[in-house]
Coordinates of C-alpha atoms and ligand atoms in Angstrom, one line a residue:
M156 CA 66.1 127.4 158.5
L157 CA 67.7 126.1 161.7
A158 CA 64.5 124.3 162.8
M159 CA 65.1 120.6 163.6
S160 CA 63.1 117.9 161.9
S161 CA 60.3 116.4 163.9
K162 CA 61.9 112.9 163.4
E163 CA 63.8 111.4 166.3
I164 CA 67.6 112.0 165.9
N165 CA 69.6 108.8 165.3
V166 CA 73.3 108.1 164.8
K167 CA 74.4 104.9 163.3
I168 CA 78.1 104.0 162.7
L169 CA 78.7 102.3 159.3
E170 CA 82.4 102.0 159.4
K171 CA 85.1 102.8 161.9
K172 CA 88.9 102.6 161.5
D173 CA 91.7 104.4 163.4
N174 CA 91.4 107.6 161.5
F175 CA 88.2 107.2 159.6
L176 CA 84.5 107.2 160.6
K177 CA 81.5 106.8 158.4
L178 CA 78.1 107.3 159.9
I179 CA 74.5 108.0 159.2
I180 CA 72.7 110.8 161.1
S181 CA 69.0 111.0 160.7
G182 CA 66.3 113.3 162.0
I183 CA 68.3 116.6 161.4
S184 CA 67.9 119.4 159.0
P185 CA 70.4 120.3 156.2
A186 CA 71.4 123.4 158.3
I187 CA 72.3 121.2 161.3
A188 CA 74.2 118.8 159.2
N189 CA 76.2 121.7 157.8
A190 CA 76.7 123.2 161.3
I191 CA 78.2 119.8 162.4
R192 CA 80.5 119.8 159.4
R193 CA 81.7 123.4 159.9
T194 CA 82.2 122.9 163.6
I195 CA 84.3 119.8 163.0
I196 CA 86.5 121.7 160.5
A197 CA 86.7 125.1 162.1
E198 CA 86.0 124.8 165.9
V199 CA 87.4 121.6 167.3
P200 CA 90.8 122.6 168.8
T201 CA 94.0 120.8 168.1
L202 CA 97.7 121.4 168.8
A203 CA 100.0 122.7 166.0
I204 CA 103.4 124.4 165.9
D205 CA 102.7 128.1 166.1
E206 CA 106.1 129.7 166.7
V207 CA 109.6 128.8 165.5
V208 CA 112.8 130.2 166.7
V209 CA 115.6 129.4 164.2
L210 CA 119.0 129.5 165.9
E211 CA 121.0 128.2 162.9
N212 CA 120.0 127.5 159.3
S213 CA 122.6 126.9 156.7
S214 CA 120.3 125.0 154.4
I215 CA 119.0 126.5 151.1
L216 CA 115.4 127.0 152.5
P217 CA 114.4 130.3 154.1
D218 CA 113.4 130.1 157.8
E219 CA 109.8 131.0 156.9
I220 CA 109.3 128.0 154.6
I221 CA 110.7 125.7 157.3
A222 CA 108.4 127.2 159.9
H223 CA 105.4 126.8 157.6
R224 CA 106.2 123.1 157.0
L225 CA 106.6 122.5 160.7
G226 CA 103.2 124.1 161.4
L227 CA 101.5 121.5 159.1
I228 CA 102.9 118.5 160.9
P229 CA 100.0 116.8 162.8
L230 CA 100.8 116.4 166.5
T231 CA 99.4 113.8 168.9
I232 CA 97.3 115.0 171.9
D233 CA 97.1 113.6 175.4
L234 CA 93.4 112.6 175.4
E235 CA 93.1 112.9 179.2
T236 CA 94.1 116.6 179.0
Y237 CA 92.1 117.0 175.8
G238 CA 88.9 116.2 177.7
L239 CA 89.4 119.5 179.6
V240 CA 90.2 121.7 176.6
D241 CA 87.7 124.3 175.7
E242 CA 88.1 127.8 174.3
D243 CA 87.9 129.5 177.7
S244 CA 90.1 127.0 179.6
D245 CA 93.6 127.8 180.8
I246 CA 94.8 124.6 179.1
Y247 CA 93.6 126.0 175.7
K248 CA 95.1 129.5 176.4
K249 CA 98.3 128.6 178.1
T250 CA 99.6 125.2 176.8
Q251 CA 102.9 125.6 175.1
I252 CA 105.0 122.5 174.2
R253 CA 108.6 122.9 173.1
L254 CA 109.9 120.8 170.3
T255 CA 113.5 121.0 169.1
L256 CA 115.5 120.1 166.0
D257 CA 119.2 120.0 165.9
V258 CA 120.7 118.1 163.0
E259 CA 123.9 118.5 160.9
A260 CA 124.7 116.6 157.7
K261 CA 128.2 115.5 158.7
E262 CA 128.8 112.7 156.2
G263 CA 126.8 113.7 153.1
P264 CA 123.3 114.8 152.0
I265 CA 120.5 113.8 154.4
T266 CA 116.7 114.3 154.7
I267 CA 115.3 115.6 158.0
Y268 CA 111.9 114.0 158.9
S269 CA 109.2 114.9 161.4
G270 CA 110.5 112.1 163.5
D271 CA 113.7 114.1 164.1
L272 CA 111.8 116.6 166.2
K273 CA 112.4 116.1 169.9
S274 CA 109.4 117.0 172.1
E275 CA 109.6 117.9 175.8
D276 CA 106.2 116.2 176.3
P277 CA 106.0 112.5 175.3
H278 CA 102.2 112.9 174.7
V279 CA 102.8 115.6 172.1
V280 CA 104.9 114.2 169.2
P281 CA 104.5 114.1 165.4
V282 CA 101.7 111.6 164.4
Y283 CA 103.8 110.4 161.5
K284 CA 107.6 110.1 161.8
N285 CA 108.2 110.1 158.0
I286 CA 107.1 113.5 156.9
P287 CA 110.1 115.1 155.0
I288 CA 110.9 118.6 156.3
I289 CA 114.1 119.6 154.5
K290 CA 117.2 118.1 152.8
L291 CA 120.6 119.1 154.0
E292 CA 123.8 119.0 151.9
K293 CA 127.1 117.9 153.6
G294 CA 128.2 120.5 156.1
Q295 CA 124.7 122.2 156.4
R296 CA 123.0 122.4 159.8
I297 CA 119.6 123.3 161.2
T298 CA 119.0 124.1 164.8
L299 CA 115.6 125.4 166.0
E300 CA 113.0 125.5 168.7
A301 CA 109.4 125.2 167.9
Y302 CA 106.4 125.9 170.2
A303 CA 103.1 124.0 169.8
R304 CA 99.9 125.7 171.0
F305 CA 96.1 125.0 170.8
G306 CA 94.2 126.6 168.0
K307 CA 91.2 126.2 165.7
G308 CA 90.8 125.6 162.0
K309 CA 89.0 128.9 161.7
D310 CA 92.2 130.7 162.6
H311 CA 94.5 128.6 160.4
A312 CA 94.1 125.3 158.5
K313 CA 97.1 123.8 160.4
W314 CA 94.7 123.4 163.4
Q315 CA 92.0 121.5 161.4
P316 CA 91.5 118.1 163.0
V317 CA 90.4 116.5 159.8
S318 CA 91.6 116.1 156.2
V319 CA 88.0 115.2 155.1
C320 CA 84.6 116.0 156.6
A321 CA 81.9 115.7 154.1
Y322 CA 78.3 114.5 154.0
K323 CA 75.7 113.7 151.4
Y324 CA 71.9 113.2 151.5
M325 CA 70.6 109.7 151.9
P326 CA 69.6 108.7 148.4
I327 CA 66.2 107.3 147.5
I328 CA 65.9 105.2 144.4
K329 CA 62.4 104.3 143.1
I330 CA 62.1 101.7 140.4
F331 CA 58.8 101.3 138.6
Q332 CA 59.0 97.6 137.8
E333 CA 55.9 97.7 135.6
K334 CA 57.6 100.2 133.2
C335 CA 61.1 98.6 133.3
T336 CA 62.0 96.5 130.3
L337 CA 65.2 95.3 131.9
C338 CA 67.2 96.8 129.0
G339 CA 70.2 97.3 131.4
V340 CA 71.1 100.7 130.1
C341 CA 70.9 102.3 133.6
V342 CA 73.0 99.5 135.1
N343 CA 75.9 100.2 132.6
E344 CA 75.5 104.0 133.0
C345 CA 75.8 104.1 136.8
P346 CA 79.3 105.1 137.7
K347 CA 79.0 103.6 141.2
K348 CA 77.5 100.2 140.1
V349 CA 74.6 100.7 142.4
L350 CA 72.1 98.9 140.2
E351 CA 71.9 95.3 138.9
I352 CA 69.4 93.0 137.2
K353 CA 68.8 90.0 139.5
D354 CA 66.2 87.3 139.1
N355 CA 64.6 89.2 136.2
K356 CA 64.2 92.3 138.2
L357 CA 66.1 95.6 138.4
V358 CA 67.3 96.0 142.0
V359 CA 69.5 98.3 144.1
R360 CA 72.6 96.5 145.3
N361 CA 74.3 99.2 147.3
L362 CA 72.2 102.3 148.0
L363 CA 74.7 104.1 150.1
E364 CA 77.1 104.3 147.2
C365 CA 74.6 106.3 145.1
T366 CA 75.7 109.9 144.5
T367 CA 72.3 111.0 143.3
C368 CA 73.9 112.0 140.0
R369 CA 70.7 110.9 138.2
A370 CA 72.6 109.5 135.2
C371 CA 70.4 106.4 135.4
E372 CA 67.3 108.5 135.3
K373 CA 68.4 110.4 132.3
V374 CA 69.3 107.4 130.1
C375 CA 66.1 105.4 130.9
P376 CA 64.0 105.3 127.8
N377 CA 60.8 104.4 129.8
D378 CA 60.9 106.8 132.8
A379 CA 61.1 103.7 135.0
I380 CA 63.6 104.9 137.6
R381 CA 63.4 108.0 139.8
I382 CA 66.2 109.4 142.0
S383 CA 65.5 111.7 145.0
W384 CA 66.9 112.0 148.5
D385 CA 65.9 112.3 152.1
D386 CA 66.8 115.7 153.4
T387 CA 66.6 114.7 157.0
T388 CA 69.2 111.8 156.7
F389 CA 72.9 112.3 156.0
I390 CA 75.8 110.1 155.4
F391 CA 78.9 111.6 157.0
K392 CA 82.6 110.7 156.2
I393 CA 85.2 112.0 158.7
E394 CA 88.9 111.4 158.2
S395 CA 91.1 112.5 161.0
I396 CA 94.7 113.8 160.4
G397 CA 95.7 111.4 163.2
S398 CA 95.9 113.9 166.1
L399 CA 92.6 112.7 167.6
P400 CA 90.4 109.7 166.9
P401 CA 87.5 110.7 164.6
E402 CA 84.8 109.8 167.2
V403 CA 86.4 112.2 169.7
I404 CA 86.4 114.9 167.0
F405 CA 82.7 114.2 166.3
C406 CA 81.7 114.2 170.0
K407 CA 83.7 117.4 170.7
A408 CA 82.0 119.2 167.8
I409 CA 78.6 118.2 169.1
D410 CA 79.6 119.5 172.6
I411 CA 80.8 122.8 171.1
L412 CA 77.5 123.1 169.2
I413 CA 75.4 122.4 172.3
K414 CA 77.4 125.0 174.3
K415 CA 76.9 127.6 171.5
A416 CA 73.2 126.9 171.4
E417 CA 72.9 127.2 175.2
K418 CA 74.8 130.5 175.1
F419 CA 72.5 131.8 172.4
K420 CA 69.5 130.8 174.4
E421 CA 70.8 132.6 177.5
E422 CA 71.4 135.8 175.4
I423 CA 67.9 135.6 174.0
K424 CA 66.5 135.1 177.5
K425 CA 68.4 138.2 178.7
I426 CA 67.0 140.3 175.9
S427 CA 63.4 139.1 176.4
E428 CA 63.7 139.8 180.2
G429 CA 64.8 143.3 179.3
Ligands
SF4_18 S1 67.1 101.9 131.8 FE1 64.9 102.0 132.5 S2 64.0 100.3 131.4 FE2 66.2 99.9 131.2 S3 66.7 98.6 133.0 FE3 67.0 100.7 133.7 S4 65.0 101.3 134.6 FE4 64.6 99.5 133.4
SF4_19 S1 71.8 108.4 140.6 FE1 73.9 108.0 139.7 S2 74.9 106.8 141.3 FE2 72.7 106.7 141.8 S3 72.0 104.9 140.9 FE3 71.6 106.5 139.4 S4 73.5 106.5 138.1 FE4 74.0 105.3 139.9

């Protein structure tokens, strides 16, 4: 069912760091929550190395393996330009950034890192400079040109903007105080330490940590605790690979979903008008 819940949609940020965002979205259906997750993973464009021309490689690694490793290095994106990127734009289709690597191990064995790549565009560089690419023995050399292009996670995982995008239902914990003997078994059984006995009462200390595993429910001898969840409220965790801030990824995914829904509506209208 793609139907939206009748509740008002609300988004609340719980935690925000450079590459991490935790938020609660309420008033949506499980199908919409999953559509957001899938759009973030598969539809939000990023830049990744897509073509490598190896001019010299006297290392022990074949060209293909080096190219594969280069493709997986996260690249920064110019946010001003990124605002204009969508699937049909020239920026998406035509952008091509050249990065080069030319290193020789003259004195002894060396490790080549992502930071050794030289980019023609200062806005498009490896997010992390310390990703090892290859080791060279004395006298070995690698010279190559790599071309970064826009793409989407649905075409190849190297274009995924996130390492994690997951959600869970908002848990609901109901305690029947009249049945509870304060034996503490559920408190010890809970893997997330969600429950505690305080002032002679079993209470929930951190609801959002609850995984709805129901271990507490199973061990309670008096049927005094019930676990369920709200299937219109979701706790999302989004971890960016560093190319884009997680809030930009989230907003872009919502834009893409809205555009898809509008296109769908237009198509339906065309059909109904004959
Ligand atoms: S296991 Fe049951 S009776 Fe014991 S503290 Fe938990 S809810 Fe109360
Ligand atoms: S459902 Fe699992 S995580 Fe939640 S309170 Fe019970 S034991 Fe803890």
